[in-house]
Coordinates of C-alpha atoms and ligand atoms in Angstrom, one line a residue:
M227 CA -80.5 32.3 -24.5
S228 CA -77.2 33.0 -26.3
T229 CA -75.2 35.2 -24.0
T230 CA -72.9 38.1 -24.5
N231 CA -70.5 39.8 -22.1
G232 CA -69.6 42.7 -24.3
G233 CA -69.0 46.1 -22.6
S234 CA -66.8 49.1 -22.6
Q235 CA -63.2 47.9 -23.3
N236 CA -60.1 50.0 -23.7
P237 CA -58.3 50.1 -27.1
W238 CA -55.6 47.7 -25.8
Q239 CA -58.2 45.1 -24.8
I240 CA -59.9 45.5 -28.1
F241 CA -56.6 45.1 -30.0
R242 CA -55.8 42.0 -27.9
R243 CA -59.0 40.4 -29.0
F244 CA -58.1 40.7 -32.6
W245 CA -54.5 39.4 -32.1
P246 CA -55.4 35.9 -33.4
E247 CA -56.2 37.5 -36.7
V248 CA -53.1 39.6 -36.8
A249 CA -50.7 36.9 -35.6
P250 CA -50.6 34.9 -38.9
H251 CA -49.4 38.1 -40.6
K252 CA -46.3 38.6 -38.5
G253 CA -44.2 39.3 -41.6
L254 CA -46.3 42.3 -42.6
L255 CA -46.4 43.5 -39.0
C256 CA -42.6 43.3 -38.6
G257 CA -42.1 44.9 -42.0
G258 CA -44.5 47.7 -41.0
A259 CA -42.8 48.1 -37.6
A260 CA -39.3 48.1 -39.1
T261 CA -40.1 50.7 -41.7
L262 CA -41.9 52.7 -39.1
F263 CA -38.8 52.7 -36.9
L264 CA -36.7 53.7 -39.8
E265 CA -39.0 56.5 -40.5
V266 CA -38.9 57.6 -36.9
A267 CA -35.1 57.5 -36.9
L268 CA -35.0 59.6 -40.1
R269 CA -37.4 62.1 -38.6
I270 CA -35.1 62.4 -35.6
I271 CA -32.1 62.9 -37.9
E272 CA -33.9 65.3 -40.2
P273 CA -33.2 68.7 -38.5
W274 CA -29.5 67.9 -37.9
P275 CA -28.2 69.0 -41.3
L276 CA -29.8 72.3 -40.6
K277 CA -28.0 72.5 -37.2
Y278 CA -24.6 71.8 -38.9
L279 CA -25.4 74.2 -41.6
V280 CA -26.1 77.0 -39.1
D281 CA -23.5 76.2 -36.4
S282 CA -20.6 74.8 -38.4
V283 CA -20.9 76.5 -41.8
L284 CA -23.0 79.7 -41.8
T285 CA -22.0 81.1 -38.4
P286 CA -18.2 80.6 -38.9
S287 CA -18.5 81.9 -42.4
L288 CA -20.4 85.0 -41.3
E289 CA -17.7 85.5 -38.7
G290 CA -15.2 85.5 -41.5
N291 CA -13.4 82.2 -40.8
Y292 CA -13.7 80.9 -44.4
R293 CA -13.1 84.1 -46.3
G294 CA -11.6 83.5 -49.8
T295 CA -12.2 79.7 -49.8
H296 CA -14.9 77.5 -51.4
A297 CA -15.3 75.3 -48.2
P298 CA -18.6 76.8 -47.1
L299 CA -20.2 76.2 -50.5
T300 CA -19.0 72.6 -50.6
S301 CA -20.4 72.0 -47.1
I302 CA -23.7 73.7 -47.9
A303 CA -24.0 71.5 -51.0
T304 CA -23.1 68.4 -49.0
L305 CA -25.6 69.2 -46.2
S306 CA -28.3 70.0 -48.7
L307 CA -27.7 66.7 -50.4
L308 CA -27.7 64.9 -47.0
Y309 CA -31.0 66.7 -46.2
C310 CA -32.5 65.5 -49.5
V311 CA -31.3 61.9 -48.9
V312 CA -32.8 61.9 -45.4
I313 CA -36.1 63.2 -46.6
S314 CA -36.2 60.8 -49.6
L315 CA -35.4 57.8 -47.4
R316 CA -38.0 58.9 -44.9
A317 CA -40.6 59.1 -47.8
V318 CA -39.6 55.6 -49.0
A319 CA -39.8 54.2 -45.4
A320 CA -43.2 56.0 -44.9
Y321 CA -44.5 54.5 -48.2
F322 CA -43.5 51.0 -47.2
N323 CA -44.9 51.3 -43.7
T324 CA -48.2 52.6 -45.1
L325 CA -48.2 49.7 -47.6
C326 CA -47.5 47.0 -45.0
F327 CA -50.1 48.3 -42.6
A328 CA -52.7 48.7 -45.3
H329 CA -52.1 45.1 -46.4
L330 CA -52.2 43.9 -42.9
G331 CA -55.4 45.8 -42.3
Q332 CA -57.1 44.3 -45.4
R333 CA -56.0 40.8 -44.4
V334 CA -57.1 41.2 -40.8
V335 CA -60.5 42.5 -41.8
K336 CA -61.0 39.6 -44.2
R337 CA -60.2 37.1 -41.4
V338 CA -62.3 39.0 -38.8
R339 CA -65.3 39.0 -41.2
S340 CA -64.9 35.3 -41.9
R341 CA -64.6 34.5 -38.2
L342 CA -67.5 36.7 -37.4
F343 CA -69.7 35.2 -40.1
S344 CA -68.9 31.6 -39.2
H345 CA -69.5 32.4 -35.5
M346 CA -72.8 34.1 -36.4
Q347 CA -73.9 31.0 -38.2
K348 CA -73.2 28.9 -35.1
L349 CA -75.3 31.1 -32.9
S350 CA -78.7 29.8 -31.8
L351 CA -82.0 30.9 -33.0
S352 CA -82.6 32.5 -29.6
Y353 CA -79.8 35.0 -30.5
Y354 CA -81.4 35.9 -33.7
A355 CA -84.8 36.1 -32.1
S356 CA -83.6 39.0 -29.9
A357 CA -81.1 40.6 -32.4
R358 CA -82.0 43.1 -35.1
H359 CA -80.9 41.8 -38.5
G360 CA -80.1 45.3 -39.8
D361 CA -77.9 45.9 -36.8
L362 CA -76.1 42.6 -37.4
V363 CA -75.4 43.5 -41.0
I364 CA -74.1 46.9 -40.0
R365 CA -71.8 45.2 -37.5
M366 CA -70.6 42.6 -40.0
I367 CA -70.0 45.1 -42.9
G368 CA -69.9 48.6 -41.5
D369 CA -68.2 48.1 -38.1
V370 CA -65.6 45.7 -39.4
G371 CA -64.8 48.1 -42.2
L372 CA -64.7 51.2 -40.0
F373 CA -62.5 49.4 -37.5
Q374 CA -60.0 48.4 -40.1
D375 CA -60.0 51.8 -41.8
V376 CA -59.3 53.7 -38.6
M377 CA -56.8 51.2 -37.3
V378 CA -54.8 51.5 -40.5
T379 CA -55.1 55.2 -41.2
A380 CA -55.1 56.5 -37.7
A381 CA -54.3 54.1 -34.8
L382 CA -51.2 52.4 -36.2
P383 CA -49.5 55.7 -37.4
L384 CA -50.4 57.3 -34.1
A385 CA -48.9 54.4 -32.2
G386 CA -45.8 54.9 -34.3
N387 CA -45.8 58.5 -33.4
I388 CA -45.5 57.8 -29.7
V389 CA -42.1 56.3 -30.5
V390 CA -41.3 59.5 -32.5
I391 CA -42.2 61.7 -29.5
G392 CA -40.2 59.6 -27.1
G393 CA -37.2 59.6 -29.3
M394 CA -37.4 63.4 -29.9
F395 CA -37.7 64.2 -26.2
L396 CA -34.8 62.0 -25.4
V397 CA -32.6 63.8 -27.9
M398 CA -33.9 67.2 -26.6
L399 CA -32.8 66.2 -23.1
L400 CA -29.4 65.2 -24.4
L401 CA -29.0 68.4 -26.4
H402 CA -30.0 70.8 -23.6
W403 CA -31.5 69.3 -20.5
K404 CA -33.0 72.4 -19.1
L405 CA -34.9 73.3 -22.4
G406 CA -35.7 69.6 -22.7
L407 CA -37.3 69.5 -19.3
I408 CA -39.3 72.7 -20.1
S409 CA -40.5 71.0 -23.3
I410 CA -41.6 67.9 -21.4
C411 CA -43.3 69.7 -18.5
L412 CA -46.5 70.5 -20.4
L413 CA -46.9 66.8 -21.4
P414 CA -48.9 65.8 -18.3
A415 CA -51.4 68.7 -18.9
L416 CA -51.8 67.6 -22.4
Y417 CA -52.2 64.0 -21.3
Y418 CA -54.8 65.0 -18.7
M419 CA -56.9 67.1 -21.1
T420 CA -56.7 64.5 -23.9
V421 CA -57.8 61.7 -21.6
R422 CA -60.7 63.7 -20.1
L423 CA -62.0 65.0 -23.5
S424 CA -61.4 61.8 -25.4
R425 CA -63.5 59.9 -22.8
R426 CA -66.4 62.2 -23.6
I427 CA -65.9 61.8 -27.3
H428 CA -65.7 58.0 -26.9
T429 CA -69.0 57.8 -25.0
A430 CA -70.8 60.0 -27.5
A431 CA -69.3 58.2 -30.5
R432 CA -70.3 54.9 -29.1
R433 CA -73.9 56.2 -28.6
Q434 CA -73.9 57.6 -32.1
R435 CA -72.7 54.3 -33.6
K436 CA -75.4 52.5 -31.7
L437 CA -78.1 54.9 -33.0
E438 CA -76.8 54.6 -36.5
S439 CA -77.0 50.9 -36.3
S440 CA -80.5 51.0 -34.8
M441 CA -81.6 53.3 -37.7
A442 CA -80.1 50.8 -40.2
A443 CA -82.1 48.0 -38.5
S444 CA -85.3 50.1 -38.7
V445 CA -84.7 50.8 -42.3
S446 CA -84.1 47.1 -43.1
E447 CA -87.3 46.1 -41.1
A448 CA -89.3 48.7 -43.0
F449 CA -88.1 47.4 -46.3
A450 CA -88.6 43.8 -45.3
S451 CA -92.2 44.4 -44.5
V452 CA -92.9 47.1 -47.1
A453 CA -96.2 45.6 -48.1
T454 CA -97.5 45.6 -44.5
V455 CA -96.2 49.1 -44.0
K456 CA -98.0 50.4 -47.0
A457 CA -101.2 48.4 -46.4
L458 CA -101.5 49.7 -42.8
A459 CA -100.4 53.2 -43.9
L460 CA -97.5 53.1 -41.5
E461 CA -95.2 55.1 -43.6
Q462 CA -95.5 58.2 -41.4
T463 CA -95.0 56.1 -38.2
F464 CA -91.8 54.5 -39.6
G465 CA -90.8 57.9 -41.0
S466 CA -91.1 59.7 -37.7
L467 CA -89.3 56.8 -35.8
F468 CA -86.5 57.2 -38.3
S469 CA -86.5 61.0 -37.9
Q470 CA -86.3 60.6 -34.1
G471 CA -83.3 58.3 -34.5
N472 CA -81.7 60.6 -37.0
E473 CA -82.2 63.6 -34.7
K474 CA -80.7 61.8 -31.7
S475 CA -77.7 60.6 -33.9
L476 CA -77.2 64.2 -35.1
K477 CA -77.1 65.4 -31.5
E478 CA -74.5 62.8 -30.5
G479 CA -72.6 63.7 -33.7
V480 CA -72.6 67.4 -32.6
T481 CA -71.4 66.4 -29.1
V482 CA -68.6 64.4 -30.7
Q483 CA -67.7 67.3 -33.0
R484 CA -67.8 69.8 -30.2
A485 CA -65.6 67.8 -27.9
S486 CA -63.2 67.1 -30.7
A487 CA -63.0 70.7 -31.6
K488 CA -62.4 71.6 -28.0
L489 CA -59.7 69.0 -27.7
E490 CA -58.0 70.2 -30.9
R491 CA -58.1 73.8 -30.0
S492 CA -56.9 73.1 -26.4
V493 CA -54.0 71.1 -27.7
D494 CA -53.2 74.0 -30.1
F495 CA -53.4 76.4 -27.2
L496 CA -51.0 74.4 -25.0
I497 CA -48.7 73.8 -27.9
G498 CA -48.6 77.6 -28.5
I499 CA -47.7 78.3 -24.9
E500 CA -45.1 75.6 -25.0
S501 CA -43.5 76.8 -28.2
A502 CA -43.5 80.4 -26.9
A503 CA -41.7 79.3 -23.7
V504 CA -39.1 77.3 -25.7
L505 CA -38.6 80.2 -28.1
F506 CA -38.1 82.7 -25.3
L507 CA -35.9 80.5 -23.1
G508 CA -34.1 79.0 -26.0
G509 CA -33.3 82.5 -27.3
W510 CA -32.1 83.5 -23.9
F511 CA -29.9 80.3 -23.7
V512 CA -28.4 81.2 -27.1
L513 CA -27.7 84.7 -26.0
E514 CA -26.1 83.3 -22.8
G515 CA -24.0 81.0 -25.0
E516 CA -25.5 77.9 -23.5
L517 CA -27.1 76.8 -26.7
T518 CA -26.1 77.3 -30.4
I519 CA -28.5 78.8 -32.9
G520 CA -28.5 75.4 -34.7
G521 CA -29.4 73.7 -31.4
L522 CA -32.4 76.0 -31.0
L523 CA -33.5 75.3 -34.6
V524 CA -33.3 71.5 -33.9
F525 CA -35.3 72.1 -30.7
L526 CA -38.0 74.0 -32.5
A527 CA -38.1 71.5 -35.4
Y528 CA -38.5 68.7 -32.8
L529 CA -41.2 70.5 -31.0
K530 CA -43.1 71.0 -34.2
N531 CA -42.8 67.4 -35.1
A532 CA -43.5 66.1 -31.7
F533 CA -46.7 68.1 -31.4
K534 CA -47.9 67.0 -34.8
P535 CA -49.0 63.6 -33.5
M536 CA -50.7 65.2 -30.6
R537 CA -52.6 67.5 -32.9
N538 CA -53.4 64.4 -35.0
Y539 CA -54.6 62.5 -32.0
S540 CA -57.1 65.2 -31.1
K541 CA -58.1 65.3 -34.8
Y542 CA -58.5 61.6 -35.1
C543 CA -60.0 61.1 -31.6
A544 CA -63.6 60.9 -32.8
R545 CA -62.7 58.4 -35.5
L546 CA -60.7 56.4 -33.1
S547 CA -63.6 56.4 -30.6
K548 CA -66.0 55.3 -33.3
A549 CA -63.5 52.5 -34.3
A550 CA -63.2 51.5 -30.6
A551 CA -67.1 51.4 -30.5
A552 CA -67.1 49.4 -33.7
G553 CA -64.5 47.0 -32.2
E554 CA -66.6 46.5 -29.1
R555 CA -69.7 45.8 -31.2
I556 CA -67.8 43.1 -33.1
I557 CA -66.5 41.6 -29.9
E558 CA -70.0 41.6 -28.5
I559 CA -71.0 39.2 -31.3
L560 CA -67.8 37.1 -31.0
D561 CA -68.6 36.8 -27.3
A562 CA -72.1 35.5 -27.8
V563 CA -72.1 31.9 -26.9
P564 CA -74.3 29.5 -29.0
E565 CA -77.0 28.1 -26.7
V566 CA -76.8 24.7 -28.4
E567 CA -73.5 23.3 -29.2
D568 CA -72.1 19.8 -29.9
A569 CA -71.5 17.9 -26.7
P570 CA -67.7 17.2 -26.2
D571 CA -68.3 13.5 -26.8
A572 CA -70.8 14.0 -29.7
V573 CA -70.6 11.5 -32.5
V574 CA -71.5 11.7 -36.2
A575 CA -75.1 10.3 -36.6
P576 CA -75.2 7.1 -38.6
P577 CA -77.6 6.8 -41.5
L578 CA -81.0 7.2 -39.8
Q579 CA -84.2 5.3 -40.4
G580 CA -86.2 8.1 -38.7
A581 CA -88.0 6.5 -35.7
I582 CA -88.5 9.6 -33.6
E583 CA -89.3 9.6 -29.9
F584 CA -89.9 12.4 -27.4
R585 CA -89.5 11.3 -23.8
D586 CA -90.8 13.6 -21.1
V587 CA -89.6 16.7 -23.0
S588 CA -90.1 20.0 -21.2
F589 CA -89.2 23.4 -22.6
G590 CA -89.7 27.1 -22.2
Y591 CA -88.1 29.9 -24.2
E592 CA -87.3 31.9 -21.1
S593 CA -86.5 30.8 -17.6
G594 CA -89.6 30.2 -15.6
Q595 CA -91.7 29.8 -18.7
Q596 CA -93.1 26.4 -19.7
I597 CA -94.3 25.9 -23.3
L598 CA -94.0 22.1 -23.2
S599 CA -94.4 19.9 -20.1
K600 CA -93.2 16.3 -20.1
V601 CA -94.2 15.7 -23.7
S602 CA -93.9 12.1 -24.7
F603 CA -94.8 10.5 -28.1
H604 CA -93.2 8.6 -30.9
A605 CA -93.3 8.8 -34.7
P606 CA -92.6 5.4 -36.2
A607 CA -90.0 5.2 -38.9
G608 CA -91.3 5.6 -42.5
C609 CA -94.7 6.7 -41.3
H610 CA -96.6 9.9 -41.7
T611 CA -97.3 11.3 -38.2
V612 CA -99.4 14.3 -37.6
L613 CA -99.0 16.5 -34.6
L614 CA -102.3 18.1 -34.0
A615 CA -102.9 21.0 -31.6
P616 CA -104.4 24.4 -31.5
S617 CA -102.1 27.3 -32.6
G618 CA -99.6 28.4 -30.0
T619 CA -99.5 25.1 -28.2
G620 CA -95.9 24.4 -29.1
K621 CA -96.0 22.3 -32.3
S622 CA -93.3 24.3 -34.1
T623 CA -91.3 24.3 -30.9
L624 CA -91.2 20.5 -30.9
L625 CA -89.8 20.6 -34.5
S626 CA -87.2 23.2 -33.4
L627 CA -86.2 20.9 -30.5
L628 CA -85.8 18.0 -32.9
L629 CA -83.6 20.1 -35.1
R630 CA -81.7 21.2 -32.0
F631 CA -82.3 24.8 -32.5
Y632 CA -83.0 24.9 -28.7
Q633 CA -82.0 22.7 -25.8
P634 CA -84.9 21.0 -23.9
D635 CA -85.1 21.9 -20.2
G636 CA -85.8 18.3 -19.4
G637 CA -86.3 14.9 -21.0
D638 CA -84.7 13.4 -24.1
I639 CA -85.4 13.3 -27.8
R640 CA -84.3 10.1 -29.6
V641 CA -84.0 9.1 -33.2
D642 CA -83.6 5.4 -33.9
G643 CA -83.0 5.0 -30.2
L644 CA -80.1 7.5 -30.2
S645 CA -80.3 10.6 -28.0
I646 CA -79.9 13.6 -30.4
A647 CA -78.0 15.4 -27.6
K648 CA -75.2 13.0 -28.2
L649 CA -75.1 13.4 -32.0
R650 CA -73.1 16.0 -33.9
I651 CA -75.7 18.7 -34.8
D652 CA -74.6 19.0 -38.5
S653 CA -74.8 15.3 -39.0
L654 CA -78.3 15.2 -37.6
R655 CA -79.6 18.2 -39.6
E656 CA -78.1 16.7 -42.7
Q657 CA -80.6 13.9 -42.4
I658 CA -83.6 16.1 -41.9
A659 CA -85.5 18.1 -44.5
V660 CA -87.9 20.8 -43.5
V661 CA -90.9 22.6 -45.1
L662 CA -91.9 25.6 -43.0
Q663 CA -95.1 27.6 -42.9
N664 CA -93.5 30.5 -44.8
T665 CA -90.9 29.5 -47.3
E666 CA -88.3 32.1 -48.1
L667 CA -86.6 31.7 -51.4
F668 CA -83.2 33.0 -52.3
A669 CA -82.6 35.4 -55.3
G670 CA -81.8 33.1 -58.2
S671 CA -83.6 30.6 -60.5
I672 CA -86.2 28.1 -59.5
R673 CA -83.6 25.4 -60.2
D674 CA -81.1 27.1 -57.8
N675 CA -83.8 27.2 -55.2
I676 CA -84.8 23.6 -55.5
L677 CA -81.2 22.4 -55.5
G678 CA -80.2 24.8 -52.7
G679 CA -76.5 24.3 -53.2
L680 CA -76.6 20.6 -54.1
T681 CA -74.3 20.0 -57.1
D682 CA -74.5 16.2 -57.7
V683 CA -78.2 15.9 -58.4
S684 CA -79.2 13.9 -61.6
E685 CA -81.8 15.3 -63.9
E686 CA -84.1 12.3 -63.1
R687 CA -83.9 13.1 -59.3
L688 CA -84.7 16.7 -60.0
H689 CA -87.5 15.8 -62.3
D690 CA -88.9 13.3 -59.7
A691 CA -88.8 16.1 -57.0
I692 CA -90.7 18.5 -59.4
V693 CA -93.4 15.9 -60.2
T694 CA -93.7 14.8 -56.6
S695 CA -94.2 18.4 -55.4
Q696 CA -96.8 19.1 -58.1
L697 CA -94.6 21.7 -59.7
A698 CA -94.4 20.2 -63.2
G699 CA -97.4 22.1 -64.7
F700 CA -96.4 25.4 -63.2
I701 CA -92.8 25.1 -64.4
S702 CA -93.7 24.1 -67.9
S703 CA -96.0 27.2 -68.1
L704 CA -93.0 29.4 -67.6
S705 CA -91.1 30.5 -70.7
D706 CA -87.7 30.0 -69.0
G707 CA -88.9 26.9 -67.1
L708 CA -86.6 25.9 -64.3
D709 CA -84.3 28.7 -65.1
T710 CA -86.9 31.4 -64.3
L711 CA -85.5 33.9 -61.9
V712 CA -87.4 34.5 -58.6
G713 CA -87.0 37.7 -56.7
E714 CA -85.2 37.9 -53.4
R715 CA -87.2 36.0 -50.7
G716 CA -89.4 34.6 -53.6
V717 CA -91.6 37.7 -53.8
T718 CA -92.4 37.0 -57.4
L719 CA -94.1 33.7 -56.6
S720 CA -97.4 32.9 -54.9
K721 CA -97.3 31.3 -51.4
G722 CA -98.6 28.0 -52.8
Q723 CA -95.8 28.0 -55.5
R724 CA -93.2 28.8 -52.9
Q725 CA -94.5 26.0 -50.6
R726 CA -94.2 23.5 -53.5
I727 CA -90.7 24.7 -54.3
A728 CA -89.9 24.1 -50.6
I729 CA -91.4 20.6 -50.9
A730 CA -89.3 19.9 -54.0
R731 CA -86.2 21.2 -52.2
A732 CA -87.0 18.7 -49.4
V733 CA -87.7 15.8 -51.8
V734 CA -84.6 16.3 -53.8
R735 CA -82.5 15.9 -50.7
Q736 CA -83.9 12.4 -50.1
R737 CA -83.5 12.7 -46.4
P738 CA -84.9 10.0 -44.0
I739 CA -86.8 12.6 -41.9
L740 CA -89.1 15.2 -43.3
L741 CA -90.6 17.9 -41.0
L742 CA -93.6 19.8 -42.2
D743 CA -94.6 22.8 -40.2
E744 CA -98.1 23.8 -41.3
P745 CA -97.1 24.0 -44.9
M746 CA -100.7 24.6 -46.0
S747 CA -101.6 27.4 -43.7
G748 CA -102.8 30.5 -45.5
L749 CA -103.1 28.7 -48.9
D750 CA -106.2 28.9 -51.1
P751 CA -108.1 25.6 -51.5
E752 CA -106.6 24.9 -54.9
S753 CA -103.0 25.4 -53.7
Q754 CA -103.9 23.4 -50.5
K755 CA -104.9 20.5 -52.7
L756 CA -101.7 20.7 -54.8
V757 CA -99.6 20.8 -51.6
S758 CA -101.5 18.1 -49.9
D759 CA -101.2 15.9 -53.1
A760 CA -97.5 16.5 -52.9
I761 CA -97.3 15.5 -49.3
R762 CA -99.4 12.3 -50.0
M763 CA -96.9 11.4 -52.8
L764 CA -94.1 11.5 -50.2
A765 CA -95.8 8.8 -48.0
G766 CA -93.5 5.9 -47.5
R767 CA -90.4 7.7 -48.7
A768 CA -89.4 9.2 -45.4
T769 CA -90.6 9.6 -41.8
I770 CA -92.9 12.5 -42.0
L771 CA -93.6 14.6 -38.9
H772 CA -96.3 17.0 -39.9
V773 CA -97.5 19.7 -37.5
T774 CA -100.9 21.2 -38.1
H775 CA -104.0 22.5 -36.3
D776 CA -106.2 21.3 -39.2
L777 CA -107.9 18.0 -38.8
R778 CA -108.3 17.4 -42.5
H779 CA -104.7 16.5 -42.8
A780 CA -104.7 14.2 -39.8
A781 CA -107.3 11.6 -41.0
S782 CA -105.1 10.4 -43.8
A783 CA -101.9 10.0 -41.6
D784 CA -100.6 6.8 -40.2
H785 CA -100.3 8.1 -36.7
I786 CA -101.8 11.1 -34.9
V787 CA -100.5 12.8 -31.8
V788 CA -102.9 15.3 -30.1
L789 CA -101.4 18.0 -27.9
D790 CA -103.0 20.5 -25.7
E791 CA -102.2 22.3 -22.5
K792 CA -98.4 21.7 -22.9
R793 CA -98.7 17.9 -23.1
V794 CA -99.8 15.0 -25.3
I795 CA -103.4 14.1 -24.5
E796 CA -103.9 11.2 -26.9
A797 CA -102.1 9.4 -29.7
G798 CA -102.9 6.6 -32.2
S799 CA -104.3 6.0 -35.7
H800 CA -107.4 7.8 -36.9
L801 CA -109.5 4.7 -36.2
E802 CA -108.0 4.2 -32.7
L803 CA -108.6 7.8 -31.8
M804 CA -112.1 7.7 -33.2
A805 CA -112.8 4.6 -31.1
L806 CA -111.5 6.4 -28.0
N807 CA -114.3 8.9 -28.6
S808 CA -112.4 11.6 -26.8
R809 CA -110.8 14.9 -27.9
Y810 CA -109.9 14.0 -31.5
A811 CA -113.2 12.2 -32.2
G812 CA -115.0 15.3 -30.8
L813 CA -113.1 17.7 -33.0
Y814 CA -113.4 15.4 -36.0
A815 CA -117.2 15.3 -35.6
I816 CA -117.4 19.1 -35.4
Q817 CA -115.2 19.4 -38.4
Q818 CA -117.2 16.8 -40.3
A819 CA -120.3 18.8 -39.6
G820 CA -118.6 22.0 -40.6
F821 CA -116.7 21.0 -43.7
G822 CA -118.0 17.6 -44.6
E823 CA -114.7 16.9 -46.3
C824 CA -112.3 15.6 -43.7
R825 CA -110.6 12.9 -45.6
Q826 CA -108.5 14.1 -48.6
Ligands
LIG1112 P1 -97.5 26.4 -32.6 O1 -96.6 25.9 -33.6 O2 -98.3 25.3 -31.9 O3 -98.5 27.4 -33.1 P2 -95.2 27.6 -31.4 O4 -94.3 26.4 -31.1 O5 -94.9 28.4 -32.5 O6 -96.7 27.1 -31.4 O7 -95.2 28.5 -30.1 C1 -95.5 28.1 -28.8 C2 -95.4 29.2 -27.9 O8 -94.1 29.6 -27.8 C3 -96.3 30.4 -28.3 O9 -96.8 31.0 -27.1 C4 -95.2 31.4 -28.8 O10 -95.6 32.7 -28.5 C5 -94.0 31.0 -28.0 N1 -92.8 31.2 -28.8 C6 -92.6 30.7 -30.1 N2 -91.3 31.0 -30.5 C7 -90.8 31.8 -29.5 C8 -89.5 32.4 -29.3 N3 -88.5 32.4 -30.3 N4 -89.3 33.1 -28.2 C9 -90.2 33.2 -27.2 N5 -91.4 32.6 -27.3 C10 -91.7 31.9 -28.4

């Protein structure tokens, strides 16, 4: 199984995980930080013109020191201008730091999404077997977006504000150390309350995010199987499941809101007490002549500014918690380790002929489980080999092992004598074409679906693929021919048509190995004949490994491998197996009696 080691991480750990995406944009980070520090410095300077106005101009003026001169007016004008310059500069610095952080956030999110997507593509099928697709989409799009949004609009400015608070308290201590100490003394209480309540918010926000994602997964599953839901009248079941999820999410949302409101109001309350204490003691110090009126004004302005980030933190706490939860969910995916990876010494596969050999291959999807036990057989190069076994025996599993979707628990699989475990996975898969039981098409034209991203295919090669897959008649009956659009997942086509498009897709690739996984199952007799004609036309062009539980396709094959009870029980040509007069011959006789049409 692919593994994850995600869990609760603190914001710093989360940030560190995304550092590789931030590091290439050091310019933007430094620009943002520099303008942030400038803004901080200007915020610290901001109340000082007021102090000078009160202490050096207004008070002496009211005391009559400037009577008959224009000095106070000039000073007032100068200080007002200075105030205006400080505020304007601060606005410019704030603009640039928002801009830098917003750009940084956008770039980082782009890189995180790309990294996440390419990592997800490397994950093994076992990961996808246990993951919910809707949840993955939410993580990929919603969580990454939310993480970036909150980091840029809340976390980075808040981090900057910590510097503001530090700077302001330092100046307060220098200005009047007693009042400074009184201002600081409530900080531990604020810190304690914030940490305690924000933990609660964080837990509820994480649960809410999980529930929202699970709801999205249910919705996507209900949409994906809308026909089954309708046919089985499961609308109400899905509806009530959705409502339950919705209800739970609402409850968590209320918990988050309640804790946030409590935090916000508690912070307000403490700030109120603190401001009253500073106002009272500050007033007293002014009366005692220990502090000037201007000094008290600076103090009050600083307190107001210093407490703003704390208020903001309590306001943003729920969003920050959701972002941290989103970050954790992204990290959970990034931490998932692909079960099957290239060996360190893996080499690029040479052009293959396609002689396939399974040697004592054992496998189970879970530990302790055994689906295949020491399976050994070979499929000669260029031949059509049929793997025959009852459903659920492990035929498709064998193909998955050959494609290296999973790692065998024991034994070895070889192609042209080379162990596939020693070949680069992409170079192996590039030489294999597959037609599955249920073909899913992509939204686009029939041409797009056959070419599937190939760009250098000649019209002759495409035409050959269409003829070989028995699609020519069908395509010419369409007014737009090859350019006819098919719905997402091919819903506008019949299963037989989809299967033949899949065969054309395989043929056009001209790969030496072709894997067919019960491509005719569930088809009507007419479609079965068309598909089976298509397969017959492929004979000799590639090594075909065809899994089926239907004997009618076996008789015409070059080689037949019969599996049962987790292992190969007999193998050979139709005639050889008939001569053995064992399992295959017995089944063939029954089928002959039942259908009377084994050979196609
Ligand atoms: P066949 O192709 O012969 O019908 P499969 O290879 O699809 O059989 O499956 C063999 C067995 O493995 C079945 O019992 C099936 O339930 C189980 N199986 C198949 N895929 C998975 C999976 N992804 N996880 C766990 N068990 C699986």
